[in-house]
Coordinates of C-alpha atoms in Angstrom, one line a residue:
X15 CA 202.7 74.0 5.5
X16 CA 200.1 74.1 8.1
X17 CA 202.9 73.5 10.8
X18 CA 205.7 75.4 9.6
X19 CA 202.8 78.3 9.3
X20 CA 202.0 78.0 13.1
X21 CA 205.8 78.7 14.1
X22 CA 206.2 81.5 11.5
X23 CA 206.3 85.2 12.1
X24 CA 203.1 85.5 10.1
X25 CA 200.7 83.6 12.0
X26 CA 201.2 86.7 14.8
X27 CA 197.7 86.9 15.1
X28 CA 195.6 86.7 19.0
X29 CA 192.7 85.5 19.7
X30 CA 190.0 87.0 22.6
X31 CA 191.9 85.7 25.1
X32 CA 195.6 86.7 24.1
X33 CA 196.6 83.5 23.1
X34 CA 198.2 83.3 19.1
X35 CA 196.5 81.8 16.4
X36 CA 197.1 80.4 13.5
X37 CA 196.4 82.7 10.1
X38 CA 194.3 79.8 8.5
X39 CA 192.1 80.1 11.5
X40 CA 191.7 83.3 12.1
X41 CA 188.1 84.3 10.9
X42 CA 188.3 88.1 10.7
X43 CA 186.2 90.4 13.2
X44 CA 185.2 94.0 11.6
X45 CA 182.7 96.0 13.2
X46 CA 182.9 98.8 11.3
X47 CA 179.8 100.7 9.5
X48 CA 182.0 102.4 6.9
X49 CA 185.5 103.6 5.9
X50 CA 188.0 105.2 3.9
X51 CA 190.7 103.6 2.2
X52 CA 192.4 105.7 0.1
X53 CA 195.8 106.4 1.9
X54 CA 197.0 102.9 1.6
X55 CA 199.8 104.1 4.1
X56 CA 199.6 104.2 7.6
X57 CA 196.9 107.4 8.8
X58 CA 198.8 108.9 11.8
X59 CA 195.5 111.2 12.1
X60 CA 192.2 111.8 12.5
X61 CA 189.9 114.9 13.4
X62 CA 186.5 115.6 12.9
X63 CA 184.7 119.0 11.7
X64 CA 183.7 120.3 15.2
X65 CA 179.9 121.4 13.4
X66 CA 179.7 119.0 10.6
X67 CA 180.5 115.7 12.4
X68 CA 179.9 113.8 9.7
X69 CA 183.1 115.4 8.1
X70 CA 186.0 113.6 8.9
X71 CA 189.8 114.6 8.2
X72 CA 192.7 111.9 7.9
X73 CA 196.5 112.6 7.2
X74 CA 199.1 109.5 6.7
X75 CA 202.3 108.3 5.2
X76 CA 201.1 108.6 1.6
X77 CA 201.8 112.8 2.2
X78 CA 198.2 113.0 2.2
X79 CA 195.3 114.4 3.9
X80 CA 191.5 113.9 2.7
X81 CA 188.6 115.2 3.9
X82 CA 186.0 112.6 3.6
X83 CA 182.2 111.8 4.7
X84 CA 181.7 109.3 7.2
X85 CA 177.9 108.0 6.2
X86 CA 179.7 107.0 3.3
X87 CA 182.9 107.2 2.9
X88 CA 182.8 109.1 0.2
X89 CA 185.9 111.5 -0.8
X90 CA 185.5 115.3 -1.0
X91 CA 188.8 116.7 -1.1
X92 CA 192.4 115.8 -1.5
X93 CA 195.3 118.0 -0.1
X94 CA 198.8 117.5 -1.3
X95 CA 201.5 119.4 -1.3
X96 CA 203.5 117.8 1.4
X97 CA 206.9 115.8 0.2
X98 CA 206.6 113.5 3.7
X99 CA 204.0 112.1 5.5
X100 CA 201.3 114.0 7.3
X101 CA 202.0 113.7 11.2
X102 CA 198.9 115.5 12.3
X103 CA 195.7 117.3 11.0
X104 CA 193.1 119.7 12.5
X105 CA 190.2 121.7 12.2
X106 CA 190.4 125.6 13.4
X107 CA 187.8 125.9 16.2
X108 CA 184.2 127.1 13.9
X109 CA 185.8 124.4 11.4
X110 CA 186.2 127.0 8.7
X111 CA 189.5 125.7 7.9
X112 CA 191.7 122.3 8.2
X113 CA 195.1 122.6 8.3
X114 CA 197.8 119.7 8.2
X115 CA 201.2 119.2 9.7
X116 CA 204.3 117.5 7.9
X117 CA 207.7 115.6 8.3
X118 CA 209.0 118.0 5.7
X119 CA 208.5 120.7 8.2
X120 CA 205.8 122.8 6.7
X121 CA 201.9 123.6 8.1
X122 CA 199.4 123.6 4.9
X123 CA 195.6 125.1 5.3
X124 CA 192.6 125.1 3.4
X125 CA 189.0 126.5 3.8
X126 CA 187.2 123.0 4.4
X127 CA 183.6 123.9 2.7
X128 CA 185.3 124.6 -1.0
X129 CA 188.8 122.2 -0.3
X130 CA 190.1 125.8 -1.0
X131 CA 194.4 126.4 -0.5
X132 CA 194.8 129.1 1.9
X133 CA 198.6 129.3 2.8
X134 CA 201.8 127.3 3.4
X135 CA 203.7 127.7 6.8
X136 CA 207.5 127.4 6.5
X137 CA 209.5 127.9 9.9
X138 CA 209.8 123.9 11.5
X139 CA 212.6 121.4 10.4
X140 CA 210.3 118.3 11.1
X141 CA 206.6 119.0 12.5
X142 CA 205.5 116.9 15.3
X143 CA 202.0 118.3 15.9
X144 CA 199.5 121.5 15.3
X145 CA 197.1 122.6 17.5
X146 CA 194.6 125.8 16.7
X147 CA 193.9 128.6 19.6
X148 CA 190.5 128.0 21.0
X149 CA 189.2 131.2 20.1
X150 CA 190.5 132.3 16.6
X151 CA 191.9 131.8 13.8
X152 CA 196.0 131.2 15.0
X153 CA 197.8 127.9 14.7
X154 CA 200.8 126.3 16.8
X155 CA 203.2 124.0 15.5
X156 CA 206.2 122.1 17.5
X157 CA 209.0 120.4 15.8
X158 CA 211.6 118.3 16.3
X159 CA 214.2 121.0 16.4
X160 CA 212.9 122.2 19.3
X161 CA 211.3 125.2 18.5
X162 CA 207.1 125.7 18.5
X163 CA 206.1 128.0 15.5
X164 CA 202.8 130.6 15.6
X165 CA 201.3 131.7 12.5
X166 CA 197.8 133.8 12.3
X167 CA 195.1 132.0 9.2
X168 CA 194.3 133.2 6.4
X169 CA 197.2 135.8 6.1
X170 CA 199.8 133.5 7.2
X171 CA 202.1 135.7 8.7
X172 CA 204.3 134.5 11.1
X173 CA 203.8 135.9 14.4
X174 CA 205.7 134.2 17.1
X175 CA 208.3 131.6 17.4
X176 CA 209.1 129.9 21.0
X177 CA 213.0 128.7 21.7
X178 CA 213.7 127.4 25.2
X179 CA 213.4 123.5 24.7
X180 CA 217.0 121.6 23.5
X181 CA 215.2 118.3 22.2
X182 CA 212.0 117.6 20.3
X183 CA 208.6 119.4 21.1
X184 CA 206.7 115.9 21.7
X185 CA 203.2 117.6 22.5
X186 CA 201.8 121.0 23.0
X187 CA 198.8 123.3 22.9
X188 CA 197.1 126.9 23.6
X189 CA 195.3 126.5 27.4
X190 CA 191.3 126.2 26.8
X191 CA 191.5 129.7 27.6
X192 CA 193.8 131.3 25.2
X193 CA 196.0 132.8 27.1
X194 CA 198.7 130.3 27.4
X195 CA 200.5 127.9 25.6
X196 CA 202.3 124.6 27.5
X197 CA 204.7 122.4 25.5
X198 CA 206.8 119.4 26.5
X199 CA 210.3 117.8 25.1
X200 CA 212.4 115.0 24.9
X201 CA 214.3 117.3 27.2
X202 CA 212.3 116.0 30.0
X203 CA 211.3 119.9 30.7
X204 CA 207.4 121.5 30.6
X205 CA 207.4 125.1 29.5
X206 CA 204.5 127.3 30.0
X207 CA 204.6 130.5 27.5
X208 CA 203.2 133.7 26.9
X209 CA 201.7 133.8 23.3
X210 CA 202.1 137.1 23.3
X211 CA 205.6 137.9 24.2
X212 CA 206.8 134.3 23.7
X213 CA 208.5 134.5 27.0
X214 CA 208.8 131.5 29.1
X215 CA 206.5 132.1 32.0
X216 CA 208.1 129.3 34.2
X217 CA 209.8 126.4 33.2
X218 CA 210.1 122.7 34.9
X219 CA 213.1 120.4 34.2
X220 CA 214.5 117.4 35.4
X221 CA 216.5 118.9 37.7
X222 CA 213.9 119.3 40.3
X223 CA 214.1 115.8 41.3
X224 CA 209.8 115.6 41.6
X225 CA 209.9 116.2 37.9
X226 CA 210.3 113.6 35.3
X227 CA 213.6 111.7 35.0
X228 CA 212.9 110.9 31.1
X229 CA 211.3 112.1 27.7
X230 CA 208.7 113.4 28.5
X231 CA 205.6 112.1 26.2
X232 CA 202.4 113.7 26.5
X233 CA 200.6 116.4 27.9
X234 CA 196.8 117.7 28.5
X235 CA 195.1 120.5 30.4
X236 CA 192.2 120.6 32.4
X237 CA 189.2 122.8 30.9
X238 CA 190.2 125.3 33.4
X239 CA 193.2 126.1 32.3
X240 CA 195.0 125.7 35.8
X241 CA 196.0 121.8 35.8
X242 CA 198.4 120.5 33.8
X243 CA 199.5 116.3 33.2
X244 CA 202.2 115.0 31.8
X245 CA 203.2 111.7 30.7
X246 CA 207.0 110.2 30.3
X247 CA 209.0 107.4 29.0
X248 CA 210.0 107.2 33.1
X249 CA 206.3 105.3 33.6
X250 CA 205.1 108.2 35.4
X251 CA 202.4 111.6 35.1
X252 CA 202.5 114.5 36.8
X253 CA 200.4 117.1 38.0
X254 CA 201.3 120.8 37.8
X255 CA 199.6 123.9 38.7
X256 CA 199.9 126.2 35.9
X257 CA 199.3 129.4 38.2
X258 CA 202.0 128.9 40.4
X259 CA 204.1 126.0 38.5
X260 CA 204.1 123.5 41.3
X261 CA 204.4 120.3 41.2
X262 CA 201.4 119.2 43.1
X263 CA 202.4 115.1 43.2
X264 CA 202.9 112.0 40.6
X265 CA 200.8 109.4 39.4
X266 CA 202.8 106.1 39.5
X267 CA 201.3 102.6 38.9
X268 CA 202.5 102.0 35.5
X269 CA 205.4 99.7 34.6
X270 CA 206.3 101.2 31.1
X271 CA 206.2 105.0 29.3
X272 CA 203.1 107.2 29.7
X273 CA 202.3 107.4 25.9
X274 CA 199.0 109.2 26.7
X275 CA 197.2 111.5 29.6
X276 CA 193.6 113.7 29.6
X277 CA 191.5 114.7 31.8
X278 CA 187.5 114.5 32.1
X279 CA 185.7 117.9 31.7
X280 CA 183.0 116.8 33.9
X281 CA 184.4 114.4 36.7
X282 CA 187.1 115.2 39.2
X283 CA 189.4 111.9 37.1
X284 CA 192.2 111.8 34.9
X285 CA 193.7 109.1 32.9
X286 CA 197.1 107.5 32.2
X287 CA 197.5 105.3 29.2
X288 CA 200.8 103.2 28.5
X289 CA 202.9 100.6 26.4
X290 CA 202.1 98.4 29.5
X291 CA 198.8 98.3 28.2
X292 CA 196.8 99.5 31.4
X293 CA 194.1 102.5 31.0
X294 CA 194.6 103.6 34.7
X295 CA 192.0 106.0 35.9
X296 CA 193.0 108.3 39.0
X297 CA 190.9 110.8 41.3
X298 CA 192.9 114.1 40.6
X299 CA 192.2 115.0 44.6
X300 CA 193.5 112.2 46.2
X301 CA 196.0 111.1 43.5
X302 CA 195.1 107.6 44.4
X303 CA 194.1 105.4 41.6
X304 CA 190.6 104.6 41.6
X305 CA 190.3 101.7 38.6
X306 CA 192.5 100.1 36.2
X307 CA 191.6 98.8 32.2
X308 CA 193.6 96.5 30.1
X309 CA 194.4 96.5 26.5
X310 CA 196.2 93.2 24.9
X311 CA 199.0 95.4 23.8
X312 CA 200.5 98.6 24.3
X313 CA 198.1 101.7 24.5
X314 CA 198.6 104.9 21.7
X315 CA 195.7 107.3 22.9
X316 CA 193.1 108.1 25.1
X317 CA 190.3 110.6 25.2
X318 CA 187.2 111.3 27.5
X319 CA 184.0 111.7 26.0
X320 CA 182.7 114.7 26.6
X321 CA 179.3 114.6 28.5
X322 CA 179.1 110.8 29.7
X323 CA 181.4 109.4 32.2
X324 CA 183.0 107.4 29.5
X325 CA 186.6 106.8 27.9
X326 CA 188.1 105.9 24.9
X327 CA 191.3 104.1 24.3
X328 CA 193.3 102.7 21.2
X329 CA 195.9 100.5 21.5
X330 CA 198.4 98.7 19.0
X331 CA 196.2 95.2 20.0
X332 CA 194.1 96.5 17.4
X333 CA 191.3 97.3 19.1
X334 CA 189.6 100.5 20.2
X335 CA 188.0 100.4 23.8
X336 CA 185.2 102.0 25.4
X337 CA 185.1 102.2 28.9
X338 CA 183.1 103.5 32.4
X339 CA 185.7 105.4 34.0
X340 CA 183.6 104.8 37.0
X341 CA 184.2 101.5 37.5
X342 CA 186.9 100.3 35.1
X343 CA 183.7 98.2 33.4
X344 CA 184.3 97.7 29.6
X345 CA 181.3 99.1 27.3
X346 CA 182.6 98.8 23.8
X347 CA 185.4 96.3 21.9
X348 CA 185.8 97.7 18.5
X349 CA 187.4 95.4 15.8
X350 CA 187.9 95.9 12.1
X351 CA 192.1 97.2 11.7
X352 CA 194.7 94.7 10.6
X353 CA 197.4 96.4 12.4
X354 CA 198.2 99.1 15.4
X355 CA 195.1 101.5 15.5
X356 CA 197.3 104.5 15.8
X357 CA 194.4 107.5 16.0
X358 CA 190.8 108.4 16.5
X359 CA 188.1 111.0 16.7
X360 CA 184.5 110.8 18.9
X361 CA 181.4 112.6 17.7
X362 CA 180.6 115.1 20.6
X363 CA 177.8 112.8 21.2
X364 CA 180.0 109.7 21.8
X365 CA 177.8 107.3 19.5
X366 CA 180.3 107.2 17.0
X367 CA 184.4 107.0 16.6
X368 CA 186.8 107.1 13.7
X369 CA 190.1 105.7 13.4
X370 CA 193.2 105.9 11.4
X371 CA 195.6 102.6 11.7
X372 CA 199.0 101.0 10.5
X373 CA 197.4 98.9 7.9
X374 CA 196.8 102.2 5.8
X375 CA 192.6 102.2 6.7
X376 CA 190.3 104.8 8.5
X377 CA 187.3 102.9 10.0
X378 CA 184.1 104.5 11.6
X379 CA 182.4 102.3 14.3
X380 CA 178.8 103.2 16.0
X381 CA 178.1 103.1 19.7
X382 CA 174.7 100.4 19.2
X383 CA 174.4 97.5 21.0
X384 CA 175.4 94.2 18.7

């Protein structure tokens, strides 16, 4: 059996160095300190209470989100009332409420100290991802009709909706400063919006040749509001002045999509990461590329930390990566999921990170030396 077990689909296991290994051999690494494992479907999402940060919220396949303590794992409240899985979950900017986002199209909130219902958002067909206005209490959803939804918390009234795209909204979000919003499609466009008026203030397609020639993926903004990255299924990122709506030039090093792009609030860097499975680090001056991290397998997110000069990756190896953006040097190989790690959450002090994965688990994982 032993041999017939090493050719077999199921022995798809790696060792350190990349090489497959058997499943009878395969002595399994966790480094976690604690979990949760109550979704027992894959968790899509994770967010942390931006006061509380021992307060974790997860959302997965199971239609589920929890909110959930990470010193112990211990379960504080459930939230239902989703008929399809929970795509992506969020805390409003104080934390006062968490609000989740579904594949059956609707936006569900609750007060996060009492586990409290506040309202139901209808508008979507399929949701792809919320995001909360820095400053209050107003949440954005984009779908996969290609429409981006505005509602104001607790009242729930509707207040905008945003039609300009013709494919799926893949990411968006309100500018740091609140007084834009910037979404990006499958239609290989970038649209920047007025909240108030929900008129397109400029628009970028693929028909300016500089743009991207594919879905376009990802998208972050500086903390200034007035740089905008995109990623794309073309293997690129660009950089675009949200003032004037220029192009200012492409990142291109990659040799697969752009799954995932942010910049660092502190240093004058931003970060690619793709299916390729390179972290690639870039001085946003120059637009050279100033270092380049590996994954074993393709790469799902990326964020900065937020006072060191530190990033954080997850890829579908399994693993979640610290790194010095500095010099490309690897600080941190976190171990402990069973499958694709497909989310995760830092503390604002960096020490400690939670994760949601395919195999169903969150994990939390401490920044301390082994």
């Amino acid at each position: 059996m032993m041999e017939e077990d090493e050719d077999g689909e199921e022995a798809e296991q790696f060792d350190q160095e990349g090489n497959p290994v058997d499943d009878e051999m395969v002595e399994f690494h966790d480094d976690s300190v604690q979990g949760f494992f109550t979704h027992k479907e894959p968790v899509y999402d994770v967010a942390l209470h931006p006061v509380h940060q021992n307060i974790a919220v997860t959302g997965g396949g199971d239609d589920k989100s929890y909110l959930w303590r990470l010193y112990d794992g211990e379960q504080l409240y459930e939230f239902g009332g989703h008929t399809d899985s929970v795509t992506q979950v969020a805390f409003s900017v104080d934390g006062t409420y968490v609000a989740s986002g579904s594949m059956d199209g609707k936006v569900r909130v609750w007060k996060s100290e009492t586990g409290e219902f506040v309202c139901e958002l209808e508008g979507p067909d399929e949701v792809v991802w919320i995001n909360w206005h820095p400053k209050g209490n107003i949440i954005l959803a984009g779908a996969t009709d290609s429409s981006v939804w505005m509602w104001a918390v607790p009242s729930g009234a509707f207040m905008n909706v945003f039609n300009g795209h013709s494919g799926p909204v893949t990411s968006g979000m309100f500018t740091p400063d609140g007084k834009k919003i910037v979404t990006v499609s499958e239609d290989c466009s970038l649209i920047v919006w007025d909240p108030k008026t929900a008129a397109a203030t400029f628009r970028i397609t693929s028909e300016d040749a500089r743009f991207h020639s594919d879905v376009v993926t990802c998208l972050a903004i500086n903390k200034d509001s007035t740089l905008a990255m995109t990623g794309s299924a073309d293997g690129t990122a660009k950089l675009i002045n949200l003032h004037s709506g220029n192009i200012l030039g492409s990142f291109e090093n990659h040799t697969d999509a752009v799954e995932t792009v942010g910049f660092s609030d502190h240093l004058n860097l931003a970060a690619t990461g793709s299916l390729d499975g390179r972290l690639n680090i870039w001085d946003v001056q120059t637009m050279q590329l100033r270092t380049s991290c590996e994954h074993k397998g393709p790469i799902i997110k990326l964020a900065w930390h937020k006072n060191q000069p530190w990033i954080t990756s997850c890829s579908a190896d399994r693993s979640v990566q610290v790194w010095d953006a500095r010099t490309g040097q690897n600080l941190k190989v976190w171990l402990g999921h069973q499958d694709a790690v497909l989310s995760f959450a830092m503390t604002n002090d960096g020490l400690t990170c939670v994760t949601g994965s395919d195999d169903g688990c969150a994990l939390v994982f401490r920044m301390v030396d082994n």
